């Protein structure tokens, strides 16, 4: 019989931002995840779930949008509000579960977690589950869409300091792992190499398997006594099983690969904060992608078919 996980306090934070993306529709993502039964699934596992509602953007009228940073004031407003909401949840000892919205919201969520970890003297690691690297800057981005610059901002790349202001903590790029990658822009590729960022593309997953590679991440975080932030973009999944993505790329993670990653992350006990981003219900098929994401989050927080011992072998003893 499955064993219920250790109960945790979880705070749902909706961020209905879509202005960082090139396709509209992500603003409906938080509502879709709620409608698909996210809170109910987590409570069924014994967790205490509080829904903080959707954030209200903090005014950023001093900023101006440009072709290199489209919709910058709106995106910055959501990022600032997200940072504040995540910081509040962390201060209360709760696990922030941020519901997007496009990936630009991670500018705020990861910054809040970085500030929290810096104050606690604990290293922050980020697992970026995505088809795209999201490590462009104003200078390298071919589109100017800010969701493609989120990882670069949280890792301290220059050019968007005005989004969250000076004095914020940043992520050590060597503690960022991009996982499931299958689309990298040309200049972005050079920047990733220069910063020493770990890129686990689908070629590596095909060759070595998701379990081996995710355990490498887990082992590094555990050895450092770190906090692991998981930023899950729906387009890490193959579009055949997750059609509700605005920037789909063929050849993504399968249903079982994704669940295995979530299950291993849960078993590690290291995940302290989570983003779920880029769900676009307008492109979905009868809620199919939203329901899959709810299942994956449930696996991340302890849903399992059967209890397993430390060696991974199924226990047959009572």
Short mmCIF file of C-alpha atoms in Angstrom, two decimals:
data_model
loop_
_atom_site.label_atom_id
_atom_site.label_comp_id
_atom_site.label_asym_id
_atom_site.label_seq_id
_atom_site.Cartn_x
_atom_site.Cartn_y
_atom_site.Cartn_z
CA UNK A 1 0.00 0.00 0.00
CA UNK A 2 1.37 3.49 -0.84
CA UNK A 3 2.70 5.43 2.15
CA UNK A 4 1.58 9.03 2.57
CA UNK A 5 4.46 11.53 2.45
CA UNK A 6 5.47 13.68 5.39
CA UNK A 7 2.89 16.49 5.55
CA UNK A 8 4.10 19.90 4.40
CA UNK A 9 2.61 23.37 4.38
CA UNK A 10 2.19 24.46 0.75
CA UNK A 11 1.12 27.90 -0.48
CA UNK A 12 -0.37 28.21 -3.97
CA UNK A 13 0.51 31.52 -5.63
CA UNK A 14 -1.11 32.36 -8.96
CA UNK A 15 0.78 34.58 -11.41
CA UNK A 16 -1.41 35.24 -14.47
CA UNK A 17 1.30 36.83 -16.59
CA UNK A 18 1.39 36.20 -20.33
CA UNK A 19 3.15 39.35 -21.53
CA UNK A 20 6.56 37.71 -21.28
CA UNK A 21 5.62 35.16 -23.93
CA UNK A 22 5.06 35.44 -27.63
CA UNK A 23 1.68 33.67 -27.57
CA UNK A 24 -1.23 34.84 -25.42
CA UNK A 25 -3.12 32.43 -23.17
CA UNK A 26 -0.82 31.69 -20.21
CA UNK A 27 -2.76 34.14 -18.06
CA UNK A 28 -5.42 31.43 -17.80
CA UNK A 29 -2.92 28.88 -16.50
CA UNK A 30 -3.39 29.38 -12.73
CA UNK A 31 -7.17 29.01 -13.00
CA UNK A 32 -6.82 25.88 -15.14
CA UNK A 33 -4.52 24.22 -12.61
CA UNK A 34 -6.93 25.03 -9.82
CA UNK A 35 -9.88 23.75 -11.84
CA UNK A 36 -7.96 20.53 -12.58
CA UNK A 37 -7.91 19.83 -8.85
CA UNK A 38 -4.38 20.77 -7.78
CA UNK A 39 -5.23 21.70 -4.18
CA UNK A 40 -7.42 18.62 -3.79
CA UNK A 41 -4.65 16.33 -5.06
CA UNK A 42 -2.12 17.77 -2.62
CA UNK A 43 -4.51 17.61 0.32
CA UNK A 44 -5.23 13.97 -0.46
CA UNK A 45 -1.54 13.34 0.24
CA UNK A 46 -1.86 14.86 3.70
CA UNK A 47 -0.41 18.29 2.94
CA UNK A 48 -1.83 21.53 4.32
CA UNK A 49 -2.60 23.72 1.31
CA UNK A 50 -3.34 27.43 1.45
CA UNK A 51 -4.28 29.31 -1.72
CA UNK A 52 -2.95 32.87 -1.64
CA UNK A 53 -4.87 33.73 -4.81
CA UNK A 54 -3.36 35.56 -7.76
CA UNK A 55 -0.79 38.29 -7.32
CA UNK A 56 -1.51 41.89 -8.27
CA UNK A 57 1.33 43.42 -10.30
CA UNK A 58 3.44 46.02 -8.51
CA UNK A 59 3.55 49.23 -10.57
CA UNK A 60 6.67 49.59 -12.70
CA UNK A 61 5.76 52.73 -14.60
CA UNK A 62 9.36 53.96 -14.53
CA UNK A 63 10.28 51.26 -17.03
CA UNK A 64 9.75 51.37 -20.77
CA UNK A 65 9.20 48.52 -23.20
CA UNK A 66 11.58 48.19 -26.13
CA UNK A 67 11.99 45.81 -29.03
CA UNK A 68 14.75 44.11 -27.03
CA UNK A 69 12.54 43.73 -23.91
CA UNK A 70 8.89 43.51 -24.90
CA UNK A 71 6.22 44.45 -22.34
CA UNK A 72 8.93 45.16 -19.76
CA UNK A 73 6.79 47.23 -17.32
CA UNK A 74 4.07 44.56 -17.11
CA UNK A 75 6.52 41.69 -16.74
CA UNK A 76 8.49 43.58 -14.09
CA UNK A 77 5.29 44.33 -12.20
CA UNK A 78 4.40 40.65 -12.04
CA UNK A 79 7.98 39.67 -11.14
CA UNK A 80 8.03 42.10 -8.23
CA UNK A 81 4.67 40.88 -6.93
CA UNK A 82 5.79 37.26 -7.30
CA UNK A 83 8.98 37.96 -5.38
CA UNK A 84 6.99 39.47 -2.51
CA UNK A 85 4.45 36.63 -2.38
CA UNK A 86 7.12 33.91 -2.47
CA UNK A 87 9.15 35.70 0.21
CA UNK A 88 6.05 35.81 2.44
CA UNK A 89 5.44 32.08 2.02
CA UNK A 90 9.06 31.18 2.73
CA UNK A 91 9.15 33.38 5.84
CA UNK A 92 6.11 31.50 7.14
CA UNK A 93 7.86 28.15 6.66
CA UNK A 94 5.65 27.18 3.72
CA UNK A 95 6.63 25.70 0.37
CA UNK A 96 5.70 28.23 -2.34
CA UNK A 97 4.09 26.55 -5.36
CA UNK A 98 3.88 29.23 -8.04
CA UNK A 99 1.31 28.74 -10.79
CA UNK A 100 1.89 30.42 -14.11
CA UNK A 101 1.72 32.26 -16.27
CA UNK A 102 4.75 32.40 -18.52
CA UNK A 103 8.30 31.66 -17.38
CA UNK A 104 9.13 35.33 -16.78
CA UNK A 105 7.49 34.90 -13.36
CA UNK A 106 10.58 32.93 -12.29
CA UNK A 107 12.49 36.20 -12.26
CA UNK A 108 10.52 36.99 -9.13
CA UNK A 109 10.17 33.52 -7.59
CA UNK A 110 13.81 32.47 -7.89
CA UNK A 111 15.02 35.88 -6.71
CA UNK A 112 12.89 35.53 -3.57
CA UNK A 113 14.28 32.06 -2.94
CA UNK A 114 17.84 33.31 -3.57
CA UNK A 115 17.34 36.10 -1.02
CA UNK A 116 15.91 33.59 1.47
CA UNK A 117 18.82 31.18 1.01
CA UNK A 118 21.40 33.95 1.24
CA UNK A 119 19.93 35.08 4.57
CA UNK A 120 19.99 31.48 5.84
CA UNK A 121 23.52 30.82 4.58
CA UNK A 122 22.31 27.94 2.46
CA UNK A 123 23.31 27.35 -1.19
CA UNK A 124 20.54 27.55 -3.77
CA UNK A 125 20.32 25.11 -6.67
CA UNK A 126 17.78 25.48 -9.50
CA UNK A 127 16.52 22.69 -11.73
CA UNK A 128 15.09 24.29 -14.88
CA UNK A 129 12.90 21.70 -16.62
CA UNK A 130 12.32 23.18 -20.05
CA UNK A 131 12.64 22.64 -23.79
CA UNK A 132 14.42 26.00 -23.98
CA UNK A 133 17.45 27.38 -22.15
CA UNK A 134 15.82 30.77 -21.35
CA UNK A 135 19.33 32.25 -21.05
CA UNK A 136 19.06 35.06 -23.55
CA UNK A 137 19.74 38.71 -22.75
CA UNK A 138 18.54 41.93 -24.36
CA UNK A 139 21.55 41.69 -26.67
CA UNK A 140 21.14 38.05 -27.70
CA UNK A 141 17.38 37.50 -27.78
CA UNK A 142 16.00 37.12 -31.31
CA UNK A 143 12.45 37.95 -30.13
CA UNK A 144 12.66 40.28 -27.15
CA UNK A 145 10.29 37.98 -25.24
CA UNK A 146 11.22 38.16 -21.58
CA UNK A 147 10.28 34.58 -20.72
CA UNK A 148 13.37 33.61 -22.71
CA UNK A 149 15.58 35.73 -20.42
CA UNK A 150 14.37 34.51 -17.02
CA UNK A 151 17.20 32.09 -16.26
CA UNK A 152 19.78 34.65 -17.33
CA UNK A 153 18.34 37.28 -14.98
CA UNK A 154 18.26 35.05 -11.90
CA UNK A 155 21.85 33.95 -12.64
CA UNK A 156 23.00 37.56 -12.54
CA UNK A 157 23.40 38.42 -16.22
CA UNK A 158 23.48 42.17 -16.82
CA UNK A 159 20.89 44.11 -18.80
CA UNK A 160 17.69 43.69 -16.79
CA UNK A 161 18.73 44.91 -13.35
CA UNK A 162 15.87 47.38 -13.31
CA UNK A 163 13.29 44.58 -13.16
CA UNK A 164 13.95 43.82 -9.49
CA UNK A 165 16.45 46.48 -8.49
CA UNK A 166 19.92 46.37 -7.00
CA UNK A 167 20.96 44.45 -3.92
CA UNK A 168 19.13 41.23 -4.76
CA UNK A 169 20.75 37.85 -4.37
CA UNK A 170 21.52 35.93 -7.54
CA UNK A 171 21.99 32.28 -8.40
CA UNK A 172 25.48 30.92 -8.96
CA UNK A 173 25.28 29.80 -12.62
CA UNK A 174 27.21 26.63 -11.72
CA UNK A 175 24.24 25.62 -9.56
CA UNK A 176 21.76 25.92 -12.42
CA UNK A 177 20.83 22.77 -14.33
CA UNK A 178 18.85 23.04 -17.55
CA UNK A 179 17.10 19.70 -18.04
CA UNK A 180 15.22 18.39 -21.08
CA UNK A 181 16.66 21.02 -23.41
CA UNK A 182 16.17 20.74 -27.16
CA UNK A 183 16.18 24.36 -28.42
CA UNK A 184 19.05 26.81 -27.84
CA UNK A 185 19.63 30.06 -29.74
CA UNK A 186 23.05 30.67 -31.30
CA UNK A 187 24.41 33.45 -29.06
CA UNK A 188 22.68 31.90 -26.06
CA UNK A 189 24.75 28.75 -26.62
CA UNK A 190 28.02 30.68 -26.24
CA UNK A 191 26.81 32.37 -23.06
CA UNK A 192 25.82 29.05 -21.47
CA UNK A 193 29.27 27.63 -22.19
CA UNK A 194 31.02 30.72 -20.84
CA UNK A 195 29.10 30.53 -17.56
CA UNK A 196 29.70 26.82 -17.04
CA UNK A 197 26.00 25.98 -16.84
CA UNK A 198 24.99 22.33 -16.79
CA UNK A 199 22.86 21.53 -19.84
CA UNK A 200 21.11 18.15 -19.89
CA UNK A 201 19.62 17.92 -23.36
CA UNK A 202 17.41 15.15 -24.69
CA UNK A 203 20.41 13.47 -26.32
CA UNK A 204 21.88 12.87 -22.85
CA UNK A 205 18.53 11.70 -21.49
CA UNK A 206 18.16 9.28 -24.40
CA UNK A 207 21.70 7.96 -23.89
CA UNK A 208 21.94 7.72 -20.08
CA UNK A 209 18.34 7.83 -18.89
CA UNK A 210 16.44 10.39 -16.84
CA UNK A 211 17.06 8.61 -13.52
CA UNK A 212 20.86 8.63 -13.77
CA UNK A 213 20.96 12.30 -14.75
CA UNK A 214 18.47 13.59 -12.19
CA UNK A 215 20.30 11.67 -9.45
CA UNK A 216 23.45 13.60 -10.36
CA UNK A 217 21.59 16.82 -9.65
CA UNK A 218 20.15 15.45 -6.42
CA UNK A 219 23.56 14.22 -5.24
CA UNK A 220 25.14 17.64 -5.84
CA UNK A 221 22.42 19.43 -3.89
CA UNK A 222 22.58 16.91 -1.04
CA UNK A 223 26.38 17.12 -0.79
CA UNK A 224 26.17 20.90 -0.42
CA UNK A 225 23.22 20.85 1.99
CA UNK A 226 21.37 22.99 -0.52
CA UNK A 227 17.84 24.18 -1.21
CA UNK A 228 16.49 22.91 -4.55
CA UNK A 229 14.08 25.08 -6.52
CA UNK A 230 12.24 23.28 -9.34
CA UNK A 231 11.01 25.38 -12.25
CA UNK A 232 8.78 23.18 -14.41
CA UNK A 233 7.89 24.45 -17.88
CA UNK A 234 5.16 22.43 -19.57
CA UNK A 235 7.11 22.37 -22.82
CA UNK A 236 9.73 20.06 -21.29
CA UNK A 237 7.10 17.41 -22.05
CA UNK A 238 6.56 16.04 -25.52
CA UNK A 239 3.72 17.96 -27.20
CA UNK A 240 2.02 14.65 -28.00
CA UNK A 241 1.14 14.30 -24.31
CA UNK A 242 1.07 18.02 -23.39
CA UNK A 243 -0.47 20.07 -26.22
CA UNK A 244 -1.20 23.10 -24.02
CA UNK A 245 2.17 24.79 -24.57
CA UNK A 246 2.76 28.03 -26.43
CA UNK A 247 6.28 27.11 -27.60
CA UNK A 248 6.19 23.34 -28.21
CA UNK A 249 9.26 21.46 -29.42
CA UNK A 250 9.06 17.88 -30.66
CA UNK A 251 10.93 15.11 -28.92
CA UNK A 252 10.29 16.01 -25.29
CA UNK A 253 10.06 13.98 -22.10
CA UNK A 254 7.62 11.09 -22.03
CA UNK A 255 4.90 10.55 -19.45
CA UNK A 256 6.98 8.03 -17.49
CA UNK A 257 10.24 10.00 -17.74
CA UNK A 258 8.52 13.06 -16.29
CA UNK A 259 6.88 11.11 -13.47
CA UNK A 260 10.14 9.35 -12.63
CA UNK A 261 11.93 12.68 -12.31
CA UNK A 262 9.19 13.98 -10.02
CA UNK A 263 9.23 10.83 -7.90
CA UNK A 264 12.99 10.91 -7.45
CA UNK A 265 12.90 14.60 -6.56
CA UNK A 266 10.30 13.90 -3.91
CA UNK A 267 12.31 11.04 -2.45
CA UNK A 268 15.35 13.33 -2.16
CA UNK A 269 13.54 15.58 0.33
CA UNK A 270 15.45 18.57 -1.08
CA UNK A 271 12.76 20.50 -2.98
CA UNK A 272 11.77 23.63 -1.12
CA UNK A 273 10.04 25.73 -3.78
CA UNK A 274 8.41 25.14 -7.16
CA UNK A 275 7.23 26.96 -10.30
CA UNK A 276 4.80 25.44 -12.81
CA UNK A 277 4.75 27.61 -15.90
CA UNK A 278 3.68 28.12 -19.51
CA UNK A 279 0.39 26.20 -19.35
CA UNK A 280 -1.76 27.71 -22.09
CA UNK A 281 -5.34 26.42 -21.71
CA UNK A 282 -6.33 28.11 -24.98
CA UNK A 283 -4.09 25.60 -26.80
CA UNK A 284 -4.96 22.60 -24.63
CA UNK A 285 -7.31 19.71 -25.44
CA UNK A 286 -10.17 19.42 -22.91
CA UNK A 287 -7.84 20.15 -19.99
CA UNK A 288 -5.49 17.32 -20.88
CA UNK A 289 -2.27 19.20 -20.14
CA UNK A 290 -3.59 20.77 -16.95
CA UNK A 291 -4.57 17.35 -15.61
CA UNK A 292 -1.15 15.93 -16.49
CA UNK A 293 0.58 18.77 -14.67
CA UNK A 294 -1.54 18.17 -11.58
CA UNK A 295 -0.49 14.51 -11.68
CA UNK A 296 3.17 15.48 -12.00
CA UNK A 297 2.97 17.92 -9.10
CA UNK A 298 1.28 15.24 -7.02
CA UNK A 299 4.22 12.93 -7.78
CA UNK A 300 6.63 15.69 -6.80
CA UNK A 301 4.87 15.95 -3.44
CA UNK A 302 4.71 12.24 -2.73
CA UNK A 303 2.08 10.39 -4.74
CA UNK A 304 3.36 6.92 -5.58
CA UNK A 305 2.08 3.60 -6.82
CA UNK A 306 3.92 1.61 -4.16
CA UNK A 307 6.43 2.29 -1.40
CA UNK A 308 10.05 1.62 -2.41
CA UNK A 309 13.08 1.02 -0.22
CA UNK A 310 16.32 2.96 -0.58
CA UNK A 311 17.71 0.58 -3.20
CA UNK A 312 14.75 1.14 -5.49
CA UNK A 313 13.53 -2.42 -5.15
CA UNK A 314 9.85 -2.93 -4.43
CA UNK A 315 9.24 -3.98 -0.87
CA UNK A 316 7.17 -7.13 -0.51
CA UNK A 317 7.18 -7.17 3.28
CA UNK A 318 4.42 -5.83 5.51
#
